[in-house]
mmCIF file of C-alpha atoms and ligand atoms in Angstrom:
data_model
loop_
_atom_site.group_PDB
_atom_site.id
_atom_site.type_symbol
_atom_site.label_atom_id
_atom_site.label_comp_id
_atom_site.label_asym_id
_atom_site.label_seq_id
_atom_site.Cartn_x
_atom_site.Cartn_y
_atom_site.Cartn_z
ATOM 1 C CA MET A 4 89.827 21.692 13.904
ATOM 2 C CA GLU A 5 90.871 24.444 11.502
ATOM 3 C CA VAL A 6 94.286 26.017 12.058
ATOM 4 C CA VAL A 7 94.888 29.434 10.502
ATOM 5 C CA ILE A 8 98.500 30.662 10.585
ATOM 6 C CA CYS A 9 98.760 34.432 10.187
ATOM 7 C CA PRO A 10 101.949 36.352 9.373
ATOM 8 C CA ASN A 11 101.694 38.512 12.500
ATOM 9 C CA ALA A 12 99.723 39.239 15.650
ATOM 10 C CA ALA A 13 97.688 42.071 14.099
ATOM 11 C CA GLU A 14 96.457 39.708 11.383
ATOM 12 C CA VAL A 15 95.401 37.185 14.052
ATOM 13 C CA GLY A 16 93.046 39.819 15.442
ATOM 14 C CA ARG A 17 91.707 40.717 12.014
ATOM 15 C CA VAL A 18 91.029 37.120 10.952
ATOM 16 C CA ALA A 19 89.548 36.074 14.294
ATOM 17 C CA ALA A 20 87.278 39.133 14.383
ATOM 18 C CA ARG A 21 85.956 38.354 10.927
ATOM 19 C CA LYS A 22 85.179 34.793 11.925
ATOM 20 C CA VAL A 23 83.429 35.937 15.111
ATOM 21 C CA ALA A 24 81.519 38.640 13.226
ATOM 22 C CA ALA A 25 80.362 36.123 10.611
ATOM 23 C CA VAL A 26 78.961 33.811 13.300
ATOM 24 C CA CYS A 27 77.284 36.716 15.107
ATOM 25 C CA ARG A 28 75.625 37.955 11.928
ATOM 26 C CA ALA A 29 74.336 34.476 11.140
ATOM 27 C CA ALA A 30 73.035 34.078 14.702
ATOM 28 C CA GLY A 31 71.049 37.329 14.470
ATOM 29 C CA PRO A 32 70.698 40.352 16.740
ATOM 30 C CA HIS A 33 70.525 38.306 19.930
ATOM 31 C CA ALA A 34 73.778 36.463 19.261
ATOM 32 C CA VAL A 35 75.528 35.090 22.327
ATOM 33 C CA LEU A 36 79.247 35.762 22.488
ATOM 34 C CA GLY A 37 81.666 33.986 24.819
ATOM 35 C CA VAL A 38 84.535 36.270 25.787
ATOM 36 C CA ALA A 39 87.973 35.669 27.261
ATOM 37 C CA THR A 40 90.245 38.020 29.158
ATOM 38 C CA GLY A 41 94.032 38.165 28.952
ATOM 39 C CA SER A 42 96.110 39.901 26.302
ATOM 40 C CA SER A 43 95.534 37.395 23.479
ATOM 41 C CA PRO A 44 92.026 38.503 22.379
ATOM 42 C CA LEU A 45 92.613 42.276 22.701
ATOM 43 C CA ALA A 46 93.417 42.708 18.996
ATOM 44 C CA THR A 47 90.304 40.689 18.134
ATOM 45 C CA TYR A 48 88.153 42.973 20.289
ATOM 46 C CA ALA A 49 89.757 46.034 18.704
ATOM 47 C CA GLU A 50 88.943 44.698 15.218
ATOM 48 C CA LEU A 51 85.384 43.862 16.260
ATOM 49 C CA ALA A 52 85.055 47.409 17.619
ATOM 50 C CA LYS A 53 86.123 48.754 14.207
ATOM 51 C CA LEU A 54 83.421 46.680 12.502
ATOM 52 C CA VAL A 55 80.854 47.997 15.003
ATOM 53 C CA ALA A 56 82.003 51.589 14.492
ATOM 54 C CA ALA A 57 81.777 51.134 10.711
ATOM 55 C CA GLY A 58 78.201 49.870 11.024
ATOM 56 C CA GLU A 59 79.189 46.424 9.720
ATOM 57 C CA LEU A 60 78.327 44.627 12.942
ATOM 58 C CA ASP A 61 75.652 45.393 15.516
ATOM 59 C CA LEU A 62 76.043 43.833 18.952
ATOM 60 C CA SER A 63 73.697 46.227 20.743
ATOM 61 C CA GLN A 64 71.231 43.435 21.500
ATOM 62 C CA ALA A 65 73.748 40.616 21.783
ATOM 63 C CA HIS A 66 74.662 38.825 25.003
ATOM 64 C CA ALA A 67 78.143 38.029 26.276
ATOM 65 C CA PHE A 68 79.479 35.630 28.881
ATOM 66 C CA ALA A 69 82.994 35.850 30.264
ATOM 67 C CA LEU A 70 84.873 32.627 30.852
ATOM 68 C CA ASP A 71 86.122 33.302 34.338
ATOM 69 C CA GLU A 72 86.746 35.637 37.253
ATOM 70 C CA TYR A 73 89.168 35.781 40.147
ATOM 71 C CA VAL A 74 87.860 34.836 43.548
ATOM 72 C CA GLY A 75 88.946 37.150 46.340
ATOM 73 C CA LEU A 76 89.191 40.498 44.557
ATOM 74 C CA PRO A 77 86.796 43.201 45.727
ATOM 75 C CA GLU A 78 84.073 44.259 43.283
ATOM 76 C CA GLY A 79 85.375 47.026 41.030
ATOM 77 C CA HIS A 80 89.061 45.997 41.363
ATOM 78 C CA PRO A 81 90.700 47.179 38.109
ATOM 79 C CA GLN A 82 92.111 43.674 37.457
ATOM 80 C CA SER A 83 88.827 41.909 38.193
ATOM 81 C CA TYR A 84 87.625 40.365 34.970
ATOM 82 C CA ALA A 85 84.305 42.198 35.370
ATOM 83 C CA GLU A 86 86.228 45.464 34.980
ATOM 84 C CA VAL A 87 88.476 44.148 32.207
ATOM 85 C CA ILE A 88 85.480 42.929 30.210
ATOM 86 C CA ARG A 89 83.665 46.243 30.742
ATOM 87 C CA THR A 90 86.560 48.233 29.294
ATOM 88 C CA THR A 91 87.705 45.844 26.539
ATOM 89 C CA VAL A 92 84.387 44.349 25.406
ATOM 90 C CA THR A 93 81.178 45.949 26.677
ATOM 91 C CA GLU A 94 82.046 49.579 25.985
ATOM 92 C CA PRO A 95 84.050 49.310 22.743
ATOM 93 C CA LEU A 96 81.616 46.826 21.198
ATOM 94 C CA GLY A 97 78.546 48.873 22.123
ATOM 95 C CA MET A 98 76.973 46.080 24.181
ATOM 96 C CA LYS A 99 74.324 46.518 26.868
ATOM 97 C CA PRO A 100 76.006 46.176 30.303
ATOM 98 C CA SER A 101 72.949 44.268 31.564
ATOM 99 C CA GLN A 102 73.540 41.633 28.861
ATOM 100 C CA VAL A 103 77.230 41.104 29.551
ATOM 101 C CA HIS A 104 77.888 38.599 32.303
ATOM 102 C CA VAL A 105 80.941 37.644 34.324
ATOM 103 C CA PRO A 106 80.996 34.878 36.971
ATOM 104 C CA ALA A 107 80.401 36.360 40.434
ATOM 105 C CA GLY A 108 83.816 35.719 41.953
ATOM 106 C CA HIS A 109 82.938 37.951 44.884
ATOM 107 C CA ALA A 110 79.779 35.961 45.795
ATOM 108 C CA ALA A 111 79.439 34.657 49.347
ATOM 109 C CA ASP A 112 78.183 31.331 47.981
ATOM 110 C CA ILE A 113 80.553 30.422 45.139
ATOM 111 C CA ASP A 114 78.874 27.089 44.367
ATOM 112 C CA ALA A 115 75.491 28.795 43.978
ATOM 113 C CA ALA A 116 77.064 31.510 41.803
ATOM 114 C CA ALA A 117 78.554 28.795 39.567
ATOM 115 C CA ALA A 118 75.217 27.025 39.164
ATOM 116 C CA GLU A 119 73.441 30.321 38.424
ATOM 117 C CA TYR A 120 76.003 31.150 35.742
ATOM 118 C CA GLU A 121 75.377 27.849 33.974
ATOM 119 C CA GLN A 122 71.615 28.484 34.146
ATOM 120 C CA LEU A 123 72.008 31.983 32.749
ATOM 121 C CA ILE A 124 73.942 30.726 29.715
ATOM 122 C CA HIS A 125 71.312 28.047 29.183
ATOM 123 C CA ALA A 126 68.465 30.576 29.534
ATOM 124 C CA VAL A 127 69.676 32.637 26.547
ATOM 125 C CA GLY A 128 70.081 29.538 24.395
ATOM 126 C CA GLY A 129 73.812 28.836 24.815
ATOM 127 C CA VAL A 130 76.914 30.486 23.387
ATOM 128 C CA ASP A 131 77.069 30.945 19.601
ATOM 129 C CA VAL A 132 80.772 31.676 19.409
ATOM 130 C CA GLN A 133 83.330 31.393 22.189
ATOM 131 C CA ILE A 134 86.519 33.447 21.917
ATOM 132 C CA LEU A 135 89.442 31.783 23.723
ATOM 133 C CA GLY A 136 93.072 32.395 24.553
ATOM 134 C CA VAL A 137 95.356 29.679 25.871
ATOM 135 C CA GLY A 138 97.596 29.739 28.927
ATOM 136 C CA SER A 139 101.262 28.844 28.571
ATOM 137 C CA ASN A 140 100.400 25.568 30.359
ATOM 138 C CA GLY A 141 97.570 24.762 27.933
ATOM 139 C CA HIS A 142 94.701 26.003 30.075
ATOM 140 C CA ILE A 143 91.575 27.514 28.545
ATOM 141 C CA GLY A 144 89.443 29.723 30.755
ATOM 142 C CA PHE A 145 91.093 28.943 34.065
ATOM 143 C CA ASN A 146 90.813 25.175 33.615
ATOM 144 C CA GLU A 147 94.236 24.210 34.846
ATOM 145 C CA PRO A 148 95.971 20.911 33.921
ATOM 146 C CA VAL A 149 94.116 17.800 35.064
ATOM 147 C CA SER A 150 90.770 19.627 35.014
ATOM 148 C CA SER A 151 87.988 17.218 34.170
ATOM 149 C CA LEU A 152 87.328 17.320 30.443
ATOM 150 C CA ALA A 153 83.618 17.288 31.369
ATOM 151 C CA SER A 154 83.825 20.025 34.020
ATOM 152 C CA ARG A 155 81.214 22.742 34.480
ATOM 153 C CA THR A 156 81.519 26.206 36.052
ATOM 154 C CA ARG A 157 83.217 25.873 39.437
ATOM 155 C CA ILE A 158 85.940 27.184 41.710
ATOM 156 C CA LYS A 159 89.517 26.271 40.765
ATOM 157 C CA THR A 160 92.916 26.834 42.339
ATOM 158 C CA LEU A 161 95.385 28.592 40.051
ATOM 159 C CA THR A 162 98.739 26.947 39.398
ATOM 160 C CA ALA A 163 101.941 28.727 40.389
ATOM 161 C CA ARG A 164 102.717 29.142 36.680
ATOM 162 C CA THR A 165 99.407 30.865 35.913
ATOM 163 C CA ARG A 166 99.789 33.170 38.923
ATOM 164 C CA ALA A 167 103.295 34.042 37.742
ATOM 165 C CA ASP A 168 102.096 34.605 34.145
ATOM 166 C CA ASN A 169 99.314 36.915 35.371
ATOM 167 C CA ALA A 170 101.463 38.789 37.900
ATOM 168 C CA ARG A 171 102.238 41.292 35.110
ATOM 169 C CA PHE A 172 98.721 42.685 35.528
ATOM 170 C CA PHE A 173 99.221 43.297 39.280
ATOM 171 C CA SER A 174 101.833 45.224 41.223
ATOM 172 C CA SER A 175 103.214 42.048 42.807
ATOM 173 C CA LEU A 176 102.835 38.275 42.684
ATOM 174 C CA ASP A 177 101.350 38.322 46.179
ATOM 175 C CA GLU A 178 98.366 40.303 44.880
ATOM 176 C CA VAL A 179 97.380 37.603 42.360
ATOM 177 C CA PRO A 180 94.489 35.601 43.812
ATOM 178 C CA HIS A 181 94.896 31.863 44.358
ATOM 179 C CA HIS A 182 91.341 31.005 43.299
ATOM 180 C CA CYS A 183 89.005 31.655 40.423
ATOM 181 C CA LEU A 184 85.515 30.833 39.238
ATOM 182 C CA THR A 185 85.704 29.445 35.703
ATOM 183 C CA GLN A 186 83.452 27.904 33.112
ATOM 184 C CA GLY A 187 84.351 24.244 32.862
ATOM 185 C CA LEU A 188 85.704 22.466 29.813
ATOM 186 C CA GLY A 189 82.278 20.896 29.344
ATOM 187 C CA THR A 190 80.706 24.363 29.471
ATOM 188 C CA ILE A 191 83.140 25.687 26.851
ATOM 189 C CA MET A 192 82.552 22.637 24.641
ATOM 190 C CA ASP A 193 78.818 23.456 24.557
ATOM 191 C CA ALA A 194 79.516 26.640 22.564
ATOM 192 C CA ARG A 195 78.399 26.137 18.958
ATOM 193 C CA GLN A 196 81.692 27.500 17.589
ATOM 194 C CA VAL A 197 85.002 28.304 19.236
ATOM 195 C CA VAL A 198 87.729 30.649 18.022
ATOM 196 C CA LEU A 199 91.033 30.393 19.888
ATOM 197 C CA VAL A 200 93.740 33.007 19.355
ATOM 198 C CA ALA A 201 97.406 32.810 20.341
ATOM 199 C CA GLN A 202 100.415 34.971 19.588
ATOM 200 C CA GLY A 203 104.106 34.740 20.409
ATOM 201 C CA LYS A 204 106.787 32.106 20.904
ATOM 202 C CA TRP A 205 105.871 31.625 24.562
ATOM 203 C CA LYS A 206 102.582 30.048 23.411
ATOM 204 C CA ALA A 207 104.150 27.744 20.781
ATOM 205 C CA ALA A 208 104.458 24.668 23.003
ATOM 206 C CA ALA A 209 100.900 25.039 24.337
ATOM 207 C CA VAL A 210 99.492 25.489 20.816
ATOM 208 C CA ALA A 211 101.356 22.424 19.497
ATOM 209 C CA ALA A 212 100.172 20.278 22.405
ATOM 210 C CA LEU A 213 96.609 21.535 22.075
ATOM 211 C CA VAL A 214 96.374 21.031 18.299
ATOM 212 C CA GLU A 215 98.611 18.028 17.617
ATOM 213 C CA GLY A 216 99.143 16.308 20.939
ATOM 214 C CA PRO A 217 96.968 13.651 22.501
ATOM 215 C CA ILE A 218 93.684 14.711 24.113
ATOM 216 C CA ALA A 219 94.666 14.836 27.737
ATOM 217 C CA ALA A 220 93.579 16.554 30.945
ATOM 218 C CA MET A 221 97.220 17.636 31.322
ATOM 219 C CA VAL A 222 96.599 19.945 28.322
ATOM 220 C CA PRO A 223 93.059 21.164 28.994
ATOM 221 C CA GLY A 224 92.763 22.989 25.650
ATOM 222 C CA SER A 225 93.301 19.691 23.808
ATOM 223 C CA VAL A 226 89.636 18.914 24.521
ATOM 224 C CA LEU A 227 88.903 21.251 21.584
ATOM 225 C CA GLN A 228 90.014 18.420 19.278
ATOM 226 C CA LEU A 229 86.596 16.960 20.070
ATOM 227 C CA HIS A 230 84.773 20.154 19.068
ATOM 228 C CA ARG A 231 83.137 20.074 15.642
ATOM 229 C CA PHE A 232 83.742 23.759 14.905
ATOM 230 C CA ALA A 233 86.993 24.916 16.461
ATOM 231 C CA THR A 234 89.127 27.525 14.676
ATOM 232 C CA ILE A 235 92.638 28.112 15.976
ATOM 233 C CA VAL A 236 94.092 31.430 14.762
ATOM 234 C CA VAL A 237 97.792 31.887 15.535
ATOM 235 C CA ASP A 238 100.724 34.011 14.407
ATOM 236 C CA ALA A 239 103.896 32.466 12.947
ATOM 237 C CA ASP A 240 105.641 32.478 16.348
ATOM 238 C CA ALA A 241 102.815 30.688 18.145
ATOM 239 C CA ALA A 242 102.689 28.212 15.213
ATOM 240 C CA SER A 243 106.441 27.545 15.310
ATOM 241 C CA GLU A 244 106.214 24.142 17.047
ATOM 242 C CA LEU A 245 103.403 22.747 14.878
ATOM 243 C CA THR A 246 104.528 19.899 12.644
ATOM 244 C CA MET A 247 101.733 20.256 10.042
ATOM 245 C CA SER A 248 102.070 24.013 9.337
ATOM 246 C CA ASP A 249 102.451 23.538 5.581
ATOM 247 C CA TYR A 250 99.209 21.611 5.453
ATOM 248 C CA TYR A 251 97.316 24.239 7.506
ATOM 249 C CA ARG A 252 98.593 27.018 5.223
ATOM 250 C CA THR A 253 97.679 25.084 2.068
ATOM 251 C CA ALA A 254 94.239 24.231 3.389
ATOM 252 C CA PHE A 255 93.529 27.874 4.211
ATOM 253 C CA GLU A 256 94.813 29.167 0.860
ATOM 254 C CA HIS A 257 92.729 26.649 -1.053
ATOM 255 C CA LYS A 258 89.508 27.108 0.853
ATOM 256 C CA PRO A 259 86.538 27.328 -1.461
ATOM 257 C CA ASP A 260 85.370 30.967 -1.681
ATOM 258 C CA TRP A 261 82.121 30.237 0.117
ATOM 259 C CA GLN A 262 84.075 29.059 3.154
ATOM 260 C CA HIS A 263 86.206 32.183 3.488
ATOM 261 C CA PHE A 264 85.110 33.921 6.641
ATOM 262 C CA ASP A 265 87.845 36.539 6.395
ATOM 263 C CA ARG A 266 86.810 37.896 3.014
ATOM 264 C CA MET A 267 84.052 40.343 3.660
ATOM 265 C CA ASN A 268 82.647 43.357 1.837
HETATM 266 C C1 LIG B 2 94.263 33.902 31.549
HETATM 267 C C2 LIG B 2 92.753 33.681 31.342
HETATM 268 C C3 LIG B 2 92.502 32.926 30.073
HETATM 269 C C4 LIG B 2 93.511 33.388 29.045
HETATM 270 C C5 LIG B 2 94.859 32.880 29.443
HETATM 271 C C6 LIG B 2 95.977 33.446 28.603
HETATM 272 O O1 LIG B 2 94.700 33.808 32.836
HETATM 273 N N1 LIG B 2 92.010 33.128 32.405
HETATM 274 O O2 LIG B 2 91.174 33.112 29.640
HETATM 275 O O3 LIG B 2 93.209 32.884 27.788
HETATM 276 O O4 LIG B 2 95.090 33.025 30.817
HETATM 277 O O5 LIG B 2 96.222 34.784 28.905
HETATM 278 P P1 LIG B 2 96.972 35.752 27.919
HETATM 279 O O6 LIG B 2 96.096 35.933 26.757
HETATM 280 O O7 LIG B 2 97.143 37.049 28.676
HETATM 281 O O8 LIG B 2 98.257 35.114 27.584
#
């Protein structure tokens, strides 16, 4: 696990975007991107969009797979993740809508939709780089505490804490669905690289547990400790409860030049 501590939230987006762009370029025109919703990756998407606009990154033939979707929202609901991904990823990154996929949370047969989603990811060769945020309770995707560390795409019930955290996107808590369709932790672990971003003090405890705590289903994101290529990009506030910050900073500063994914052009 590589931990990169950035001075501020804007820098988190810049560094994460450069890492993602480097993996996409190496993977070629048909790169497969894993995308998360929530506020954490928005700066990363904005930086990726700048690279696309500058002609430094071409995602026009790339594929993308969202991590999750609410169950119970009508198709086209502005807070459905299908809509959020369309406006924050597909359009600004110049991707083909037909190649950007979101789990079908509105499907009549949720189990079948989950199995189809897994097959679709497999059919394009798997995810090259998965962008992740982390919930304040340590969830990744919508894999709430005590999710199986081997789980695949399936329906989950949201915790009260996650519904409360996400109520800011809706007009009231009552409007936040109770269920979601989410890639499992096993699905996420199949991505060849993962880049997790977190900003702010309210994520500090989750980041510390995920990076330095024991691997435990109570902190679903801690499964990333078993991933061979996981990069955790955080601002100083989100890093504030890490005990090894000095080491992470030193390691990043002393990276051999050839390893520096954030030095481009
Ligand atoms: C959301 C999403 C996750 C996201 C997390 C954190 O509910 N399902 O993919 O990473 O919770 O959200 P935010 O980035 O808004 O804090």
